[in-house]
Amino acid sequence: MTSTTPIRPLNVGNVVSAAISLYRTNFKTYTGLSTKAILWYLVPVYGWARSLMILGQIGRLGFKELLREPEQPAEALRQVEPKLWSFLGVAMLVGLISFGVSIATSIVSTIALIPIMALSFLGSFGAALGAILQILVQLGMFGVQLWFQARFWLYDLFIAVETDQESVQSIGRSWQMTSGNAFRVQAVLVISYLIMLPLLILSAIPFLLVIPFAGGLFTENPDPTAALVFLLAFFLFFVLLLIVSIVAIPFWQALKSVLYYDLRSRREGLDLTLGDRGTV
Protein backbone atom coordinates (compact mmCIF):
# COMPACT_ATOMS: atom_id res chain seq x y z
CA MET A 1 0.00 0.00 0.00
CA THR A 2 1.04 3.59 -0.46
CA SER A 3 2.54 5.41 2.52
CA THR A 4 2.32 9.11 3.17
CA THR A 5 4.75 11.46 4.85
CA PRO A 6 3.80 14.94 6.09
CA ILE A 7 6.08 17.63 4.74
CA ARG A 8 7.52 19.80 7.47
CA PRO A 9 8.36 23.51 7.03
CA LEU A 10 11.62 23.83 5.12
CA ASN A 11 14.71 25.68 6.28
CA VAL A 12 16.94 27.64 3.88
CA GLY A 13 19.15 24.67 3.07
CA ASN A 14 16.13 22.44 2.47
CA VAL A 15 14.63 24.98 0.07
CA VAL A 16 17.78 25.17 -2.04
CA SER A 17 18.29 21.39 -1.96
CA ALA A 18 14.67 20.74 -2.94
CA ALA A 19 14.94 23.25 -5.80
CA ILE A 20 18.10 21.58 -7.10
CA SER A 21 16.42 18.16 -6.92
CA LEU A 22 13.30 19.45 -8.70
CA TYR A 23 15.46 21.10 -11.34
CA ARG A 24 17.57 18.00 -11.98
CA THR A 25 14.52 15.72 -12.18
CA ASN A 26 12.86 17.92 -14.82
CA PHE A 27 15.98 19.32 -16.48
CA LYS A 28 15.02 18.49 -20.06
CA THR A 29 11.47 19.85 -19.76
CA TYR A 30 12.44 23.02 -17.91
CA THR A 31 15.41 23.93 -20.13
CA GLY A 32 13.30 23.31 -23.22
CA LEU A 33 10.72 25.78 -21.94
CA SER A 34 13.38 28.30 -20.88
CA THR A 35 14.86 28.16 -24.40
CA LYS A 36 11.44 29.08 -25.79
CA ALA A 37 11.13 31.87 -23.21
CA ILE A 38 14.48 33.39 -24.18
CA LEU A 39 13.72 33.22 -27.90
CA TRP A 40 10.33 34.86 -27.36
CA TYR A 41 12.00 37.59 -25.30
CA LEU A 42 13.78 38.77 -28.46
CA VAL A 43 10.35 39.83 -29.81
CA PRO A 44 9.22 43.19 -28.35
CA VAL A 45 6.09 43.46 -26.20
CA TYR A 46 4.13 40.33 -27.21
CA GLY A 47 7.29 38.23 -26.98
CA TRP A 48 8.09 39.69 -23.56
CA ALA A 49 4.61 38.76 -22.31
CA ARG A 50 4.87 35.26 -23.73
CA SER A 51 8.36 34.82 -22.27
CA LEU A 52 7.16 35.76 -18.78
CA MET A 53 4.14 33.50 -19.20
CA ILE A 54 6.43 30.54 -19.99
CA LEU A 55 8.41 31.27 -16.83
CA GLY A 56 5.13 31.14 -14.93
CA GLN A 57 4.41 27.85 -16.69
CA ILE A 58 7.70 26.42 -15.37
CA GLY A 59 6.84 27.60 -11.85
CA ARG A 60 3.39 26.02 -12.04
CA LEU A 61 4.85 22.72 -13.27
CA GLY A 62 7.29 22.73 -10.35
CA PHE A 63 4.59 23.41 -7.77
CA LYS A 64 2.33 20.69 -9.16
CA GLU A 65 5.25 18.27 -9.13
CA LEU A 66 5.84 19.02 -5.44
CA LEU A 67 2.17 18.33 -4.72
CA ARG A 68 2.44 14.97 -6.49
CA GLU A 69 -0.21 16.27 -8.89
CA PRO A 70 2.04 16.59 -11.94
CA GLU A 71 0.77 18.36 -15.03
CA GLN A 72 1.90 17.96 -18.58
CA PRO A 73 3.45 21.11 -20.08
CA ALA A 74 0.50 21.40 -22.47
CA GLU A 75 -1.99 21.40 -19.58
CA ALA A 76 0.07 23.97 -17.64
CA LEU A 77 0.20 26.13 -20.77
CA ARG A 78 -3.59 25.91 -21.10
CA GLN A 79 -3.92 27.21 -17.54
CA VAL A 80 -1.50 30.14 -17.83
CA GLU A 81 -2.08 31.26 -21.41
CA PRO A 82 -5.28 33.23 -20.68
CA LYS A 83 -3.21 35.32 -18.23
CA LEU A 84 -0.53 36.18 -20.80
CA TRP A 85 -0.80 39.97 -20.46
CA SER A 86 -1.13 39.78 -16.69
CA PHE A 87 2.43 38.46 -16.46
CA LEU A 88 3.78 41.42 -18.44
CA GLY A 89 1.65 44.05 -16.71
CA VAL A 90 2.55 42.92 -13.19
CA ALA A 91 6.23 42.50 -14.14
CA MET A 92 6.27 46.12 -15.34
CA LEU A 93 4.60 47.29 -12.12
CA VAL A 94 7.07 45.34 -9.97
CA GLY A 95 9.89 46.78 -12.08
CA LEU A 96 8.64 50.32 -11.40
CA ILE A 97 8.39 49.62 -7.68
CA SER A 98 11.91 48.16 -7.67
CA PHE A 99 13.20 51.18 -9.59
CA GLY A 100 11.60 53.52 -7.07
CA VAL A 101 13.14 51.57 -4.19
CA SER A 102 16.54 51.72 -5.91
CA ILE A 103 16.30 55.49 -6.38
CA ALA A 104 15.19 56.02 -2.77
CA THR A 105 17.97 53.86 -1.32
CA SER A 106 20.54 55.61 -3.55
CA ILE A 107 19.43 59.03 -2.29
CA VAL A 108 19.50 57.91 1.36
CA SER A 109 22.92 56.27 0.97
CA THR A 110 24.33 59.38 -0.75
CA ILE A 111 23.12 61.58 2.10
CA ALA A 112 24.60 59.13 4.62
CA LEU A 113 27.93 59.02 2.80
CA ILE A 114 28.51 62.80 2.81
CA PRO A 115 29.50 63.04 6.52
CA ILE A 116 31.26 59.67 6.32
CA MET A 117 33.50 60.89 3.50
CA ALA A 118 34.47 63.85 5.68
CA LEU A 119 36.19 61.40 8.03
CA SER A 120 39.00 61.06 5.46
CA PHE A 121 40.22 64.52 6.57
CA LEU A 122 40.81 63.27 10.14
CA GLY A 123 43.94 61.29 9.38
CA SER A 124 44.57 57.62 8.70
CA PHE A 125 42.24 56.40 11.45
CA GLY A 126 39.41 58.56 10.16
CA ALA A 127 40.04 57.38 6.60
CA ALA A 128 39.96 53.73 7.68
CA LEU A 129 36.81 54.26 9.73
CA GLY A 130 35.21 56.09 6.82
CA ALA A 131 36.03 53.23 4.43
CA ILE A 132 34.45 50.69 6.80
CA LEU A 133 31.34 52.83 7.21
CA GLN A 134 31.05 53.26 3.43
CA ILE A 135 31.12 49.49 3.00
CA LEU A 136 28.45 49.10 5.68
CA VAL A 137 26.24 51.70 3.98
CA GLN A 138 26.59 49.94 0.62
CA LEU A 139 25.79 46.58 2.22
CA GLY A 140 22.80 48.14 3.94
CA MET A 141 21.55 49.54 0.63
CA PHE A 142 21.98 46.12 -1.00
CA GLY A 143 20.14 44.49 1.93
CA VAL A 144 17.17 46.86 1.61
CA GLN A 145 16.91 46.25 -2.15
CA LEU A 146 17.18 42.49 -1.61
CA TRP A 147 14.49 42.67 1.09
CA PHE A 148 12.05 44.29 -1.33
CA GLN A 149 13.01 41.77 -4.02
CA ALA A 150 12.20 38.98 -1.56
CA ARG A 151 8.77 40.49 -0.80
CA PHE A 152 7.73 40.75 -4.47
CA TRP A 153 9.65 37.81 -5.92
CA LEU A 154 6.81 35.26 -6.03
CA TYR A 155 4.19 37.33 -7.84
CA ASP A 156 4.27 35.21 -11.02
CA LEU A 157 3.59 32.00 -9.06
CA PHE A 158 0.38 33.47 -7.69
CA ILE A 159 -0.72 34.38 -11.22
CA ALA A 160 0.25 30.96 -12.61
CA VAL A 161 -1.16 28.77 -9.83
CA GLU A 162 -4.14 30.55 -8.28
CA THR A 163 -6.91 30.52 -10.86
CA ASP A 164 -9.03 33.15 -9.07
CA GLN A 165 -6.10 35.54 -8.56
CA GLU A 166 -6.35 39.03 -10.09
CA SER A 167 -3.10 40.15 -11.69
CA VAL A 168 -2.39 43.23 -9.55
CA GLN A 169 -3.50 41.41 -6.40
CA SER A 170 -0.67 38.93 -6.95
CA ILE A 171 1.74 41.62 -5.73
CA GLY A 172 -0.22 41.96 -2.51
CA ARG A 173 -0.36 38.19 -2.17
CA SER A 174 3.42 37.97 -2.51
CA TRP A 175 3.84 40.71 0.09
CA GLN A 176 1.40 39.02 2.46
CA MET A 177 2.82 35.51 1.99
CA THR A 178 6.42 36.59 2.62
CA SER A 179 5.51 38.60 5.73
CA GLY A 180 7.66 37.32 8.56
CA ASN A 181 9.73 35.24 6.13
CA ALA A 182 11.48 37.96 4.13
CA PHE A 183 14.89 37.35 5.68
CA ARG A 184 14.59 33.63 5.01
CA VAL A 185 13.76 34.37 1.38
CA GLN A 186 16.70 36.79 1.30
CA ALA A 187 19.01 34.03 2.53
CA VAL A 188 17.74 31.72 -0.21
CA LEU A 189 18.37 34.45 -2.80
CA VAL A 190 21.92 35.09 -1.56
CA ILE A 191 22.81 31.37 -1.61
CA SER A 192 21.30 31.03 -5.07
CA TYR A 193 23.24 34.03 -6.38
CA LEU A 194 26.42 32.37 -5.10
CA ILE A 195 25.47 29.11 -6.84
CA MET A 196 24.92 30.95 -10.12
CA LEU A 197 28.06 33.10 -9.77
CA PRO A 198 30.42 30.62 -11.52
CA LEU A 199 28.13 30.57 -14.56
CA LEU A 200 28.09 34.38 -14.71
CA ILE A 201 31.88 34.46 -14.45
CA LEU A 202 32.07 31.90 -17.25
CA SER A 203 30.02 34.12 -19.55
CA ALA A 204 32.40 37.05 -18.86
CA ILE A 205 35.56 35.11 -19.81
CA PRO A 206 35.51 36.29 -23.47
CA PHE A 207 35.99 39.90 -22.36
CA LEU A 208 38.95 38.88 -20.21
CA LEU A 209 40.55 37.56 -23.39
CA VAL A 210 40.14 41.00 -24.99
CA ILE A 211 42.21 42.80 -22.35
CA PRO A 212 45.60 42.25 -24.08
CA PHE A 213 44.15 43.78 -27.26
CA ALA A 214 42.29 46.66 -25.60
CA GLY A 215 45.09 49.16 -26.21
CA GLY A 216 44.74 48.73 -29.96
CA LEU A 217 41.07 49.77 -29.88
CA PHE A 218 41.59 53.27 -28.45
CA THR A 219 44.04 54.83 -30.86
CA GLU A 220 43.71 57.18 -33.81
CA ASN A 221 44.16 54.18 -36.10
CA PRO A 222 42.48 51.21 -34.36
CA ASP A 223 44.17 47.87 -34.90
CA PRO A 224 41.94 45.71 -37.18
CA THR A 225 43.06 42.57 -35.34
CA ALA A 226 42.02 44.07 -32.00
CA ALA A 227 38.64 45.08 -33.43
CA LEU A 228 38.09 41.57 -34.83
CA VAL A 229 39.02 39.99 -31.50
CA PHE A 230 36.60 42.32 -29.72
CA LEU A 231 33.74 41.40 -32.10
CA LEU A 232 34.45 37.70 -31.70
CA ALA A 233 34.58 38.09 -27.93
CA PHE A 234 31.26 39.95 -27.92
CA PHE A 235 29.65 37.22 -30.06
CA LEU A 236 31.01 34.50 -27.78
CA PHE A 237 29.80 36.44 -24.73
CA PHE A 238 26.31 36.66 -26.25
CA VAL A 239 26.23 32.91 -26.98
CA LEU A 240 27.49 32.01 -23.51
CA LEU A 241 24.99 34.39 -21.92
CA LEU A 242 22.15 32.67 -23.78
CA ILE A 243 23.37 29.26 -22.63
CA VAL A 244 23.76 30.45 -19.03
CA SER A 245 20.25 31.95 -19.12
CA ILE A 246 18.76 28.73 -20.48
CA VAL A 247 20.38 26.78 -17.64
CA ALA A 248 19.85 29.33 -14.84
CA ILE A 249 16.25 30.45 -15.43
CA PRO A 250 14.63 27.07 -14.64
CA PHE A 251 16.63 26.89 -11.42
CA TRP A 252 15.22 30.25 -10.31
CA GLN A 253 11.70 29.13 -11.17
CA ALA A 254 12.23 25.86 -9.29
CA LEU A 255 13.32 27.91 -6.28
CA LYS A 256 10.16 29.98 -6.54
CA SER A 257 8.08 26.81 -6.74
CA VAL A 258 9.61 25.41 -3.54
CA LEU A 259 9.31 28.72 -1.67
CA TYR A 260 5.70 29.19 -2.79
CA TYR A 261 4.97 25.61 -1.74
CA ASP A 262 6.58 26.11 1.67
CA LEU A 263 5.09 29.53 2.42
CA ARG A 264 1.56 28.42 1.59
CA SER A 265 1.96 25.43 3.88
CA ARG A 266 3.20 27.71 6.69
CA ARG A 267 0.61 30.47 6.36
CA GLU A 268 -2.47 28.81 4.91
CA GLY A 269 -2.23 25.21 6.04
CA LEU A 270 -1.99 23.97 2.47
CA ASP A 271 -2.31 20.19 2.45
CA LEU A 272 1.23 19.04 1.76
CA THR A 273 0.89 15.40 2.77
CA LEU A 274 2.46 13.67 -0.19
CA GLY A 275 2.17 10.07 -1.26
CA ASP A 276 5.39 8.10 -1.64
CA ARG A 277 5.82 6.60 -5.06
CA GLY A 278 6.97 3.28 -3.68
CA THR A 279 4.94 0.66 -1.88
CA VAL A 280 5.35 -0.86 1.53
PDB file of N, CA, C and O in Angstrom, residues 209-210 212-214 216-217 221-233:
ATOM      1  N   LEU A 209      39.613  37.866 -22.305  1.00  0.00           N
ATOM      2  CA  LEU A 209      40.547  37.559 -23.385  1.00  0.00           C
ATOM      3  C   LEU A 209      40.853  38.785 -24.247  1.00  0.00           C
ATOM      4  O   LEU A 209      41.865  38.827 -24.946  1.00  0.00           O
ATOM      5  N   VAL A 210      39.967  39.794 -24.173  1.00  0.00           N
ATOM      6  CA  VAL A 210      40.139  41.004 -24.992  1.00  0.00           C
ATOM      7  C   VAL A 210      41.145  41.958 -24.367  1.00  0.00           C
ATOM      8  O   VAL A 210      41.738  42.790 -25.069  1.00  0.00           O
ATOM      9  N   PRO A 212      44.306  41.991 -23.445  1.00  0.00           N
ATOM     10  CA  PRO A 212      45.604  42.249 -24.083  1.00  0.00           C
ATOM     11  C   PRO A 212      45.519  43.054 -25.374  1.00  0.00           C
ATOM     12  O   PRO A 212      46.495  43.671 -25.793  1.00  0.00           O
ATOM     13  N   PHE A 213      44.322  43.068 -25.992  1.00  0.00           N
ATOM     14  CA  PHE A 213      44.148  43.778 -27.258  1.00  0.00           C
ATOM     15  C   PHE A 213      43.459  45.129 -27.079  1.00  0.00           C
ATOM     16  O   PHE A 213      43.259  45.851 -28.056  1.00  0.00           O
ATOM     17  N   ALA A 214      43.085  45.457 -25.840  1.00  0.00           N
ATOM     18  CA  ALA A 214      42.286  46.663 -25.603  1.00  0.00           C
ATOM     19  C   ALA A 214      43.007  47.929 -26.032  1.00  0.00           C
ATOM     20  O   ALA A 214      42.394  48.877 -26.533  1.00  0.00           O
ATOM     21  N   GLY A 216      44.838  48.483 -28.524  1.00  0.00           N
ATOM     22  CA  GLY A 216      44.738  48.734 -29.965  1.00  0.00           C
ATOM     23  C   GLY A 216      43.405  49.258 -30.414  1.00  0.00           C
ATOM     24  O   GLY A 216      43.250  49.661 -31.578  1.00  0.00           O
ATOM     25  N   LEU A 217      42.409  49.293 -29.519  1.00  0.00           N
ATOM     26  CA  LEU A 217      41.072  49.773 -29.883  1.00  0.00           C
ATOM     27  C   LEU A 217      40.919  51.278 -29.679  1.00  0.00           C
ATOM     28  O   LEU A 217      40.031  51.890 -30.265  1.00  0.00           O
ATOM     29  N   ASN A 221      44.319  55.200 -35.059  1.00  0.00           N
ATOM     30  CA  ASN A 221      44.163  54.184 -36.095  1.00  0.00           C
ATOM     31  C   ASN A 221      43.975  52.831 -35.416  1.00  0.00           C
ATOM     32  O   ASN A 221      44.948  52.096 -35.174  1.00  0.00           O
ATOM     33  N   PRO A 222      42.727  52.466 -35.082  1.00  0.00           N
ATOM     34  CA  PRO A 222      42.485  51.214 -34.359  1.00  0.00           C
ATOM     35  C   PRO A 222      43.044  50.007 -35.096  1.00  0.00           C
ATOM     36  O   PRO A 222      42.983  49.929 -36.319  1.00  0.00           O
ATOM     37  N   ASP A 223      43.612  49.102 -34.350  1.00  0.00           N
ATOM     38  CA  ASP A 223      44.171  47.873 -34.899  1.00  0.00           C
ATOM     39  C   ASP A 223      43.037  46.961 -35.375  1.00  0.00           C
ATOM     40  O   ASP A 223      42.175  46.582 -34.583  1.00  0.00           O
ATOM     41  N   PRO A 224      43.004  46.587 -36.681  1.00  0.00           N
ATOM     42  CA  PRO A 224      41.936  45.711 -37.178  1.00  0.00           C
ATOM     43  C   PRO A 224      41.881  44.372 -36.445  1.00  0.00           C
ATOM     44  O   PRO A 224      40.801  43.829 -36.221  1.00  0.00           O
ATOM     45  N   THR A 225      43.036  43.850 -36.067  1.00  0.00           N
ATOM     46  CA  THR A 225      43.057  42.572 -35.335  1.00  0.00           C
ATOM     47  C   THR A 225      42.368  42.713 -33.992  1.00  0.00           C
ATOM     48  O   THR A 225      41.588  41.852 -33.575  1.00  0.00           O
ATOM     49  N   ALA A 226      42.649  43.827 -33.296  1.00  0.00           N
ATOM     50  CA  ALA A 226      42.024  44.069 -31.997  1.00  0.00           C
ATOM     51  C   ALA A 226      40.509  44.208 -32.148  1.00  0.00           C
ATOM     52  O   ALA A 226      39.742  43.686 -31.328  1.00  0.00           O
ATOM     53  N   ALA A 227      40.079  44.904 -33.197  1.00  0.00           N
ATOM     54  CA  ALA A 227      38.641  45.076 -33.432  1.00  0.00           C
ATOM     55  C   ALA A 227      37.972  43.736 -33.717  1.00  0.00           C
ATOM     56  O   ALA A 227      36.867  43.458 -33.226  1.00  0.00           O
ATOM     57  N   LEU A 228      38.650  42.890 -34.509  1.00  0.00           N
ATOM     58  CA  LEU A 228      38.088  41.573 -34.828  1.00  0.00           C
ATOM     59  C   LEU A 228      37.997  40.705 -33.572  1.00  0.00           C
ATOM     60  O   LEU A 228      36.983  40.029 -33.355  1.00  0.00           O
ATOM     61  N   VAL A 229      39.035  40.754 -32.744  1.00  0.00           N
ATOM     62  CA  VAL A 229      39.016  39.992 -31.496  1.00  0.00           C
ATOM     63  C   VAL A 229      37.876  40.467 -30.603  1.00  0.00           C
ATOM     64  O   VAL A 229      37.179  39.653 -29.974  1.00  0.00           O
ATOM     65  N   PHE A 230      37.674  41.778 -30.546  1.00  0.00           N
ATOM     66  CA  PHE A 230      36.598  42.320 -29.720  1.00  0.00           C
ATOM     67  C   PHE A 230      35.241  41.841 -30.227  1.00  0.00           C
ATOM     68  O   PHE A 230      34.377  41.444 -29.427  1.00  0.00           O
ATOM     69  N   LEU A 231      35.016  41.852 -31.535  1.00  0.00           N
ATOM     70  CA  LEU A 231      33.739  41.402 -32.101  1.00  0.00           C
ATOM     71  C   LEU A 231      33.508  39.914 -31.832  1.00  0.00           C
ATOM     72  O   LEU A 231      32.400  39.501 -31.480  1.00  0.00           O
ATOM     73  N   LEU A 232      34.571  39.125 -31.982  1.00  0.00           N
ATOM     74  CA  LEU A 232      34.447  37.696 -31.700  1.00  0.00           C
ATOM     75  C   LEU A 232      34.158  37.453 -30.222  1.00  0.00           C
ATOM     76  O   LEU A 232      33.355  36.582 -29.874  1.00  0.00           O
ATOM     77  N   ALA A 233      34.810  38.231 -29.363  1.00  0.00           N
ATOM     78  CA  ALA A 233      34.581  38.094 -27.926  1.00  0.00           C
ATOM     79  C   ALA A 233      33.149  38.477 -27.570  1.00  0.00           C
ATOM     80  O   ALA A 233      32.503  37.805 -26.744  1.00  0.00           O
TER      81      ALA A 233
END
